[in-house]
Structures are given as C-alpha cells and as structure tokens.
Coordinates of C-alpha atoms in Angstrom, one line a residue:
X1 CA -19.1 30.0 -40.1
X2 CA -19.4 26.1 -40.1
X3 CA -17.1 23.9 -38.0
X4 CA -16.8 20.5 -39.1
X5 CA -16.2 17.7 -36.8
X6 CA -15.5 14.0 -37.1
X7 CA -16.4 11.4 -34.5
X8 CA -14.5 8.2 -33.9
X9 CA -16.9 5.8 -32.4
X10 CA -20.9 5.6 -32.6
X11 CA -21.6 3.7 -29.5
X12 CA -23.7 4.7 -26.6
X13 CA -22.0 8.0 -26.0
X14 CA -21.3 8.7 -29.8
X15 CA -25.1 8.0 -30.4
X16 CA -26.1 10.5 -27.5
X17 CA -23.7 13.1 -28.7
X18 CA -25.3 13.0 -32.4
X19 CA -28.5 13.3 -30.8
X20 CA -27.7 16.5 -29.0
X21 CA -26.0 17.9 -32.1
X22 CA -29.2 17.1 -34.3
X23 CA -31.4 18.7 -31.8
X24 CA -29.9 22.3 -31.3
X25 CA -33.3 23.9 -30.4
X26 CA -33.1 25.4 -26.7
X27 CA -29.4 24.7 -26.5
X28 CA -26.3 26.9 -27.0
X29 CA -26.5 28.7 -30.4
X30 CA -23.1 27.4 -31.2
X31 CA -24.6 24.1 -31.9
X32 CA -25.9 25.5 -35.1
X33 CA -22.4 26.1 -36.3
X34 CA -21.3 22.4 -36.0
X35 CA -21.6 20.0 -38.9
X36 CA -20.9 16.2 -38.4
X37 CA -18.8 15.4 -41.5
X38 CA -17.7 11.9 -40.8
X39 CA -18.4 9.3 -38.1
X40 CA -16.0 6.3 -37.6
X41 CA -17.5 2.9 -37.0
X42 CA -16.5 -0.8 -37.1
X43 CA -19.3 -1.9 -39.4
X44 CA -21.5 0.1 -41.9
X45 CA -24.3 -2.6 -41.8
X46 CA -25.1 -2.2 -38.1
X47 CA -28.6 -0.7 -37.5
X48 CA -28.3 3.0 -35.8
X49 CA -30.4 4.8 -33.4
X50 CA -29.5 8.0 -35.2
X51 CA -30.2 9.0 -38.9
X52 CA -26.9 10.0 -40.7
X53 CA -26.4 10.1 -44.2
X54 CA -24.6 7.0 -45.5
X55 CA -21.7 9.1 -46.8
X56 CA -21.0 10.3 -43.2
X57 CA -20.4 6.8 -41.9
X58 CA -17.0 5.4 -42.6
X59 CA -14.7 2.5 -41.4
X60 CA -11.4 4.4 -42.3
X61 CA -10.6 6.1 -39.1
X62 CA -7.4 7.5 -40.5
X63 CA -9.2 9.2 -43.1
X64 CA -11.2 11.3 -40.4
X65 CA -8.0 12.4 -38.4
X66 CA -6.3 13.4 -41.5
X67 CA -9.2 15.1 -43.2
X68 CA -8.2 18.7 -43.9
X69 CA -11.9 19.9 -43.6
X70 CA -12.2 18.6 -40.1
X71 CA -11.4 21.0 -37.1
X72 CA -12.2 18.9 -34.2
X73 CA -11.9 15.1 -33.8
X74 CA -14.2 13.6 -31.0
X75 CA -12.7 10.3 -29.7
X76 CA -15.3 8.0 -28.3
X77 CA -13.8 4.6 -28.9
X78 CA -12.3 3.9 -25.5
X79 CA -9.4 1.6 -24.9
X80 CA -5.8 2.5 -25.4
X81 CA -5.2 1.5 -28.9
X82 CA -6.0 2.5 -31.5
X83 CA -7.3 5.5 -29.6
X84 CA -3.9 6.8 -28.6
X85 CA -2.5 6.7 -32.1
X86 CA -5.5 8.1 -33.7
X87 CA -5.5 11.1 -31.2
X88 CA -1.8 11.8 -31.7
X89 CA -2.2 11.4 -35.6
X90 CA -5.1 13.9 -35.4
X91 CA -3.1 16.3 -33.4
X92 CA -0.3 16.1 -35.9
X93 CA -2.7 17.2 -38.5
X94 CA -3.7 20.1 -36.2
X95 CA -7.0 18.8 -35.1
X96 CA -8.4 19.8 -31.7
X97 CA -9.4 16.7 -29.7
X98 CA -12.3 15.9 -27.5
X99 CA -12.4 12.8 -25.6
X100 CA -14.2 10.7 -23.1
X101 CA -11.2 8.2 -22.8
X102 CA -10.0 8.4 -19.1
X103 CA -7.6 5.3 -19.5
X104 CA -5.7 6.7 -22.6
X105 CA -5.5 10.2 -20.8
X106 CA -4.4 8.7 -17.5
X107 CA -1.6 6.7 -19.0
X108 CA -0.6 9.0 -22.1
X109 CA -1.6 12.3 -20.9
X110 CA 1.8 14.0 -20.9
X111 CA 2.6 12.6 -24.5
X112 CA -0.8 13.7 -25.8
X113 CA -0.5 17.1 -24.1
X114 CA 3.1 17.7 -25.2
X115 CA 2.1 17.0 -28.9
X116 CA -1.1 19.3 -28.6
X117 CA 1.0 22.1 -27.2
X118 CA 3.6 21.7 -29.9
X119 CA 0.9 21.8 -32.8
X120 CA -1.2 24.5 -30.9
X121 CA -4.5 22.7 -30.4
X122 CA -6.6 21.7 -27.4
X123 CA -7.4 18.5 -25.9
X124 CA -10.5 18.6 -23.7
X125 CA -11.8 15.8 -21.6
X126 CA -14.7 16.8 -19.4
X127 CA -16.5 13.5 -20.2
X128 CA -13.5 11.5 -19.0
X129 CA -14.3 11.8 -15.3
X130 CA -17.8 11.8 -13.6
X131 CA -20.0 11.6 -16.9
X132 CA -22.2 14.7 -16.9
X133 CA -20.7 16.4 -13.7
X134 CA -18.9 19.3 -14.6
X135 CA -15.4 18.9 -12.6
X136 CA -12.7 19.1 -15.2
X137 CA -13.4 22.8 -16.0
X138 CA -14.0 23.9 -12.4
X139 CA -10.7 22.6 -11.3
X140 CA -9.1 24.4 -14.3
X141 CA -10.8 27.5 -14.1
X142 CA -13.3 28.3 -11.2
X143 CA -11.3 26.9 -8.5
X144 CA -7.9 28.3 -10.0
X145 CA -7.6 30.7 -7.0
X146 CA -7.6 28.1 -4.5
X147 CA -4.8 26.1 -3.1
X148 CA -6.4 22.7 -3.4
X149 CA -6.0 20.4 -0.3
X150 CA -7.9 17.4 -1.3
X151 CA -10.1 15.8 -3.9
X152 CA -12.2 12.8 -2.6
X153 CA -14.6 11.1 -4.9
X154 CA -16.9 8.3 -5.7
X155 CA -15.9 8.1 -9.3
X156 CA -17.2 4.6 -10.4
X157 CA -21.1 4.1 -10.6
X158 CA -20.8 0.3 -11.0
X159 CA -18.9 0.0 -7.7
X160 CA -21.3 2.4 -5.9
X161 CA -24.4 0.6 -7.1
X162 CA -23.1 -2.7 -5.8
X163 CA -22.1 -1.3 -2.4
X164 CA -25.4 0.6 -2.2
X165 CA -27.5 -2.5 -2.9
X166 CA -25.3 -4.6 -0.5
X167 CA -26.0 -1.9 2.1
X168 CA -29.7 -1.6 1.6
X169 CA -30.3 -5.4 1.0
X170 CA -27.8 -7.1 3.1
X171 CA -26.8 -9.0 0.0
X172 CA -23.3 -10.4 -0.7
X173 CA -20.9 -8.9 -3.4
X174 CA -21.4 -11.9 -6.0
X175 CA -25.2 -11.7 -5.9
X176 CA -25.4 -7.9 -6.5
X177 CA -22.5 -8.2 -9.1
X178 CA -24.6 -10.8 -11.1
X179 CA -27.7 -8.4 -10.9
X180 CA -25.6 -5.3 -12.1
X181 CA -24.4 -7.2 -14.9
X182 CA -27.9 -8.2 -15.9
X183 CA -29.1 -4.7 -15.8
X184 CA -26.3 -3.5 -17.7
X185 CA -24.5 -1.7 -15.0
X186 CA -21.6 -3.8 -14.9
X187 CA -19.6 -5.5 -17.8
X188 CA -19.2 -9.0 -18.5
X189 CA -15.6 -8.7 -17.3
X190 CA -16.0 -6.2 -14.4
X191 CA -12.4 -6.0 -13.4
X192 CA -11.8 -2.3 -14.4
X193 CA -14.6 -1.4 -12.3
X194 CA -14.6 -3.8 -9.2
X195 CA -10.9 -3.8 -9.0
X196 CA -10.7 0.0 -8.8
X197 CA -8.7 0.6 -12.1
X198 CA -11.4 2.8 -13.6
X199 CA -11.5 5.1 -10.3
X200 CA -7.7 5.1 -10.4
X201 CA -7.6 6.5 -13.9
X202 CA -9.9 9.1 -12.8
X203 CA -8.3 10.3 -9.8
X204 CA -5.0 10.5 -11.6
X205 CA -6.5 12.9 -14.0
X206 CA -8.1 15.0 -11.4
X207 CA -5.0 14.9 -9.3
X208 CA -3.0 16.3 -12.1
X209 CA -5.5 19.1 -12.7
X210 CA -5.9 20.0 -8.9
X211 CA -2.3 19.9 -7.9
X212 CA -0.8 21.5 -11.0
X213 CA 1.5 18.6 -12.1
X214 CA 1.6 15.4 -14.1
X215 CA 0.8 12.4 -12.4
X216 CA 1.9 8.7 -13.3
X217 CA -1.0 6.4 -13.2
X218 CA 1.1 3.5 -11.8
X219 CA 1.7 5.8 -8.7
X220 CA -2.0 5.4 -7.7
X221 CA -2.3 2.7 -5.0
X222 CA -5.4 0.7 -5.8
X223 CA -7.6 -1.9 -4.1
X224 CA -11.1 -2.9 -5.2
X225 CA -14.4 -4.0 -3.3
X226 CA -14.3 -7.8 -4.2
X227 CA -13.3 -8.3 -0.5
X228 CA -16.0 -6.2 1.1
X229 CA -18.7 -8.6 2.5
X230 CA -22.2 -8.1 3.9
X231 CA -20.9 -8.6 7.3
X232 CA -18.5 -5.7 7.1
X233 CA -21.2 -3.3 5.8
X234 CA -23.6 -4.5 8.7
X235 CA -20.7 -3.8 11.3
X236 CA -20.0 -0.5 9.7
X237 CA -23.5 0.4 9.9
X238 CA -23.6 -0.4 13.7
X239 CA -20.6 1.7 14.2
X240 CA -22.1 4.7 12.3
X241 CA -20.5 4.3 9.0
X242 CA -21.1 3.5 5.4
X243 CA -18.7 1.7 3.0
X244 CA -17.8 3.4 -0.2
X245 CA -15.0 3.0 -2.8
X246 CA -13.3 6.3 -2.5
X247 CA -10.7 7.7 -4.9
X248 CA -8.5 10.1 -2.9
X249 CA -5.9 12.6 -3.8
X250 CA -4.6 14.7 -1.2
X251 CA -1.5 16.7 0.1
X252 CA 0.4 14.5 2.4
X253 CA 2.4 15.7 5.5
X254 CA 5.4 13.8 4.0
X255 CA 7.7 15.9 2.2
X256 CA 9.7 14.9 -1.0
X257 CA 12.9 13.2 -0.6
X258 CA 15.0 16.1 -1.3
X259 CA 13.5 17.6 2.0
X260 CA 13.0 21.2 0.3
X261 CA 10.2 23.3 1.4
X262 CA 9.8 25.1 -1.9
X263 CA 7.4 24.9 -4.6
X264 CA 6.2 21.4 -5.6
X265 CA 8.2 19.9 -2.5
X266 CA 5.1 18.4 -0.8
X267 CA 4.1 15.0 -1.9
X268 CA 0.7 13.8 -2.8
X269 CA -1.2 10.7 -1.5
X270 CA -2.9 9.0 -4.5
X271 CA -5.2 6.0 -3.8
X272 CA -8.4 4.0 -4.5
X273 CA -9.8 1.7 -2.0
X274 CA -12.9 0.9 0.1
X275 CA -13.5 3.2 3.1
X276 CA -15.6 3.5 5.9
X277 CA -17.1 7.1 6.1
X278 CA -19.2 8.5 8.7
X279 CA -23.0 8.6 7.8
X280 CA -22.9 12.4 8.2
X281 CA -20.3 12.8 5.6
X282 CA -21.5 14.6 2.4
X283 CA -20.3 11.6 0.2
X284 CA -22.2 8.9 2.5
X285 CA -25.5 9.8 0.8
X286 CA -24.3 9.2 -2.9
X287 CA -25.8 6.1 -3.8
X288 CA -26.8 3.9 -6.8
X289 CA -24.9 4.7 -10.0
X290 CA -24.4 8.4 -9.1
X291 CA -21.1 10.0 -8.6
X292 CA -19.8 12.7 -6.1
X293 CA -16.7 14.7 -5.9
X294 CA -15.7 16.6 -2.7
X295 CA -12.9 19.2 -3.3
X296 CA -11.4 21.1 -0.4
X297 CA -9.4 24.2 -1.1
X298 CA -8.2 27.4 0.4
X299 CA -9.8 29.8 1.0
X300 CA -12.9 28.1 -0.3
X301 CA -13.4 25.4 2.0
X302 CA -15.4 22.2 0.8
X303 CA -17.5 22.2 -2.4
X304 CA -19.4 19.1 -3.6
X305 CA -20.2 18.1 -7.3
X306 CA -22.9 15.6 -7.8
X307 CA -24.8 13.8 -10.6
X308 CA -25.0 10.9 -13.0
X309 CA -21.5 9.5 -13.6
X310 CA -22.3 7.6 -16.8
X311 CA -24.7 6.9 -19.6
X312 CA -25.4 8.1 -22.9
X313 CA -27.0 11.4 -22.1
X314 CA -24.9 12.7 -19.1
X315 CA -21.5 11.7 -20.8
X316 CA -22.8 13.2 -24.1
X317 CA -23.6 16.3 -22.4
X318 CA -20.0 16.7 -21.4
X319 CA -18.6 15.8 -24.8
X320 CA -20.8 18.5 -26.4
X321 CA -19.7 21.1 -23.9
X322 CA -16.1 20.6 -24.8
X323 CA -17.1 20.8 -28.5
X324 CA -18.9 24.0 -27.9
X325 CA -15.9 25.5 -26.1
X326 CA -13.6 24.9 -29.1
X327 CA -16.3 26.1 -31.6
X328 CA -16.6 29.3 -29.5
X329 CA -12.8 29.7 -29.9
X330 CA -12.6 28.9 -33.6
X331 CA -15.6 31.1 -34.7
X332 CA -14.4 34.3 -32.5
X333 CA -10.6 34.2 -32.8
X334 CA -7.8 35.1 -35.3
X335 CA -6.7 32.3 -37.5
X336 CA -3.9 31.0 -35.3
X337 CA -4.8 32.2 -31.8
X338 CA -2.6 31.4 -28.9
X339 CA -3.8 28.6 -26.9
X340 CA -5.9 29.6 -23.8
X341 CA -4.1 28.6 -20.6
X342 CA -7.5 28.0 -18.9
X343 CA -8.3 25.2 -21.4
X344 CA -4.9 24.0 -22.4
X345 CA -2.5 21.8 -20.3
X346 CA 1.0 23.4 -19.5
X347 CA 2.2 21.1 -16.5
X348 CA 5.9 20.3 -17.1
X349 CA 6.9 18.6 -13.7
X350 CA 5.8 15.2 -12.2
X351 CA 3.9 15.4 -8.9
X352 CA 5.7 13.7 -6.1
X353 CA 3.8 10.9 -4.5
X354 CA 4.3 9.5 -1.3
X355 CA 4.3 5.8 -0.5
X356 CA 1.0 4.2 0.8
X357 CA 3.2 2.9 3.6
X358 CA 3.4 6.5 4.9
X359 CA -0.4 7.1 4.7
X360 CA -1.8 8.3 8.2
X361 CA -5.5 7.1 8.5
X362 CA -7.7 5.1 10.8
X363 CA -8.4 1.4 10.1
X364 CA -11.2 -0.9 10.7
X365 CA -10.3 -4.6 11.0
X366 CA -12.3 -7.8 11.8
X367 CA -10.5 -10.9 13.4
X368 CA -11.8 -14.5 13.8
X369 CA -10.2 -15.9 16.9
X370 CA -10.3 -18.9 18.9
X371 CA -12.7 -18.4 21.8
X372 CA -9.8 -18.6 24.6
X373 CA -9.0 -16.3 27.5
X374 CA -6.7 -13.5 26.9
X375 CA -7.1 -13.1 23.1
X376 CA -8.3 -9.6 23.3
X377 CA -5.4 -8.8 25.5
X378 CA -3.0 -10.3 22.9
X379 CA -4.5 -8.2 20.1
X380 CA -4.1 -5.1 22.1
X381 CA -0.5 -6.1 23.0
X382 CA 0.3 -6.7 19.2
X383 CA -1.0 -3.4 18.2
X384 CA 0.8 -1.6 21.1
X385 CA 4.1 -3.1 20.1
X386 CA 3.8 -1.0 16.9
X387 CA 2.5 2.2 18.4
X388 CA -1.0 1.5 17.2
X389 CA -3.6 3.2 19.5
X390 CA -7.2 1.6 19.4
X391 CA -10.2 3.6 19.4
X392 CA -12.3 0.6 20.0
X393 CA -12.0 -3.2 20.3
X394 CA -15.3 -5.2 20.7
X395 CA -16.3 -8.9 20.4
X396 CA -19.2 -8.7 18.2
X397 CA -20.4 -12.5 18.2
X398 CA -19.4 -15.9 16.9
X399 CA -18.7 -17.4 13.3
X400 CA -18.2 -20.9 12.8
X401 CA -16.9 -21.4 16.4
X402 CA -14.7 -18.4 16.3
X403 CA -15.1 -15.2 18.1
X404 CA -15.7 -12.2 15.9
X405 CA -13.6 -9.1 17.0
X406 CA -13.9 -5.7 15.4
X407 CA -11.2 -3.1 16.0
X408 CA -11.2 0.6 15.0
X409 CA -7.8 2.4 15.4
X410 CA -7.0 6.1 15.8
X411 CA -4.8 7.7 13.2
X412 CA -1.8 5.5 12.4
X413 CA 0.9 5.2 9.7
X414 CA -0.1 2.5 7.4
X415 CA 3.3 0.9 7.5
X416 CA 3.1 0.5 11.4
X417 CA -0.4 -0.9 11.1
X418 CA 0.6 -3.4 8.6
X419 CA 3.5 -4.6 10.7
X420 CA 1.1 -5.0 13.7
X421 CA -1.1 -7.1 11.7
X422 CA 1.7 -9.4 10.5
X423 CA 2.8 -9.8 14.2
X424 CA -0.7 -10.5 15.3
X425 CA -1.6 -12.9 12.3
X426 CA 1.2 -15.3 13.8
X427 CA -0.8 -15.6 17.0
X428 CA -2.1 -19.2 17.5
X429 CA -5.5 -17.9 18.6
X430 CA -6.0 -15.7 15.5
X431 CA -7.5 -17.9 12.7
X432 CA -8.3 -15.4 10.1
X433 CA -8.3 -11.7 9.4
X434 CA -10.9 -11.5 6.7
X435 CA -11.2 -7.8 6.5
X436 CA -9.0 -4.6 6.7
X437 CA -10.5 -1.4 5.6
X438 CA -9.3 2.3 6.0
X439 CA -11.6 4.8 7.7
X440 CA -11.8 8.5 6.4
X441 CA -10.7 10.6 9.2

C-alpha cells in the first residue's frame, strides 16, 4: 500500500525531509510505502538541493491540501498565516497533519485540535519543539503514568549559543549576536529568539502535554536575554552559577481562584527568562546550539532529554518520525479507525496559570551605588521591609565611580521582591539597578 503525502514548503527542513524519504535504506521499512505526490513552493525556478520531478512542484498550495489522493499534509512553511488556514483546510478534507510550526500550534492549537478530532485525523508535531530531540511522544506516551511536576528546558539554540560564547569568551551580547548572525545561527531580526518568544511558544506546547490541559500562549511570562551582560556572567561564575535562558512550566503552590482541591485545581507557573543555575545542575552543561529538557515526575523522578535543537537533519528526523507513525496506522488499520488517544489530543479544559507575581524563587541583583557609608545597611533595610531574606550581599568592586554590590536572596515571592526593589530604587545612594535575574532553586 502506498501512502501519498504533500509538503508545504521546501526550505531547510523540507529539503532535509525529502532527503530522508528518498534514501530509505537502513531506515524504517515504512518509508518505502511513502510517495511524495506534491511539494508546495514559492517559486518553481529556484534551484533545489533535492531532485524532484517537475510535476511534483507547485505554487498552488490549496491544491495540495484539497487533493483527494493525498493522505498526509506536512506543513513546513512556518509563520502563522497562511499556515493556519492551510492546516485547517487540509483537516476539513480529512488529511492528517505533520507540522514543525510551534508558533501556529502554540497560538491556535485548540482550534486546530478541535477540527482534527471532529474530522478524525491526527495532528503530530514532534518537530515543533527541540528539533530532533524526542520530547513530544515521551510526554504523551512513555511518561503517561507519571504525575508531571515540572518541565524545565533550554529550548532555543540561538540564545544558548549566544550565552555559551559570552560565558566562554567574556564577550558582550551585541558582539556575540553579530557573530551568530554571520554564522547563520541567528536571523537578521533575532527578536523571536533573543526576546524569548520562540521558547515561550515551545514551553506552552510542552506544558499542555505534560499537565493535561490547554494553555493560552499569552499566559506565558516572557523575558529575553538582551539585558544579560558579560559582567553578570562573570559574577555568576564567581558565585558558582551559569546563566541560561530557561523555559519553565511547573506546578505552583498557589491554588486556583475557586480554592478547590479537586482535579485541575492547582495552578501552573509558566515562564521564560534568563536564570542563574548551579554549575552542577544537569542543564548547566548544555552549551552551544544544543537543547536540553529536564522533566520531573512522580514516581519517575528526573529524566533528561538532550540533543540538537534545530537544523535540517534533526528537525527533518522528527518530521519523518511523525509521518511514519501515521503511515503505520493507515497501512495496518481499518478504513476508518478510531483515533489513538496516545497520538491525538483530547484536552478540553484550560490550565489555570498563576501570576508571575506569585512565583516563589531566589533572585540575583546587581546595584550601582554611591560609595558612601551605610549604603549596604540601607539595602538590607529596604529588603527587610518587604520580608526579603538575603543569602548574600557583597560589594564586588567599583564601576564608573560607583560601588558595585551583588545580592542573592533566599526564596521570596516575586511581588514582594519587586516591591522591595521599587523602594530601594528611590534611595539617593542607589544610582542604577542594571541586572535582576532569577535563580533556579
């Protein structure tokens, strides 16, 4: 039995996907059952790295998603539109979907999954998070017997590359960003990466799977790495930490507004931000363009997923794995089988997400203060007025005539910490608060 597929997009990942499909030797025997019937491209005249018959290429994307002979549509265009509309149109024509598009799933996942469940088709997205790292299927299948407590990940290779080079070379952000752009690791407009937006899309998806409910992308608190300086990285090193952009989803001690203790009553913390993590932490050694995801569950404990988080080969590997899953079902099932609950999405309720103000964590903060007697005492008093307990408060040196003071707190509610900083910032001796970074407890 031959299963015909259509690709939307023949860029880096699309090319890598076709290369795998054209070389099935030594891979799953199901690859031999796959025929690429159509590939949607912007231009028919552009040179390609893969050889495809001319009649396979088309600029008519709607013709692919409505073709009755095509069973699986592989969406590799990226962006929100026309990707969303084409996915929904394909689903309406009872096509299974494989996608690497984290942005469209993070924002329109509920709409897309409702349509897929209604029409009895699958939407698989292993390639949307972590490139070639298998994380979607483990959360849906292998870890299904666990009560997931937290998912913490380095989910963006660009920012991890930048922070890794800043750490190893003592370089500033702008310098390393320019180098990353020249090497092709960062886009000309790097905002989605360096402002944390890409990682926020991904943690929204992982949280939905890990905690069994829908997640609104706008509920993810998000901060990027533009404000992280070489000075902060050096101080973190002296304190026994490294700085990483972490995407975090975890059960919160805060209960939902209704106060009930029943199912789904616990709120989640969803956030992306630069974080100090101890050098002994499993994620501290994830460097360069690599990704890592640390999942904590009961009774399993911790399990780590690590690998290349982007690129043609890794991402195409994940795309093809999803295609193989669907092909396996199509070729071995009845004509209209029920959806496999381990592959489909059946979430109905939305996860309750607590405010970032209610986060309880440690903080690192750097102050530039006038070199006058009593300034450290005033800082301590300002924190004490809001119940902030300090783990350490040390004067590191001098910058531009100002004393440079670094503070690390014990666990504190974020709202209380921010209130303390607001009070401290009004002190005449405090000239600037250049850095505030959370510390992973």
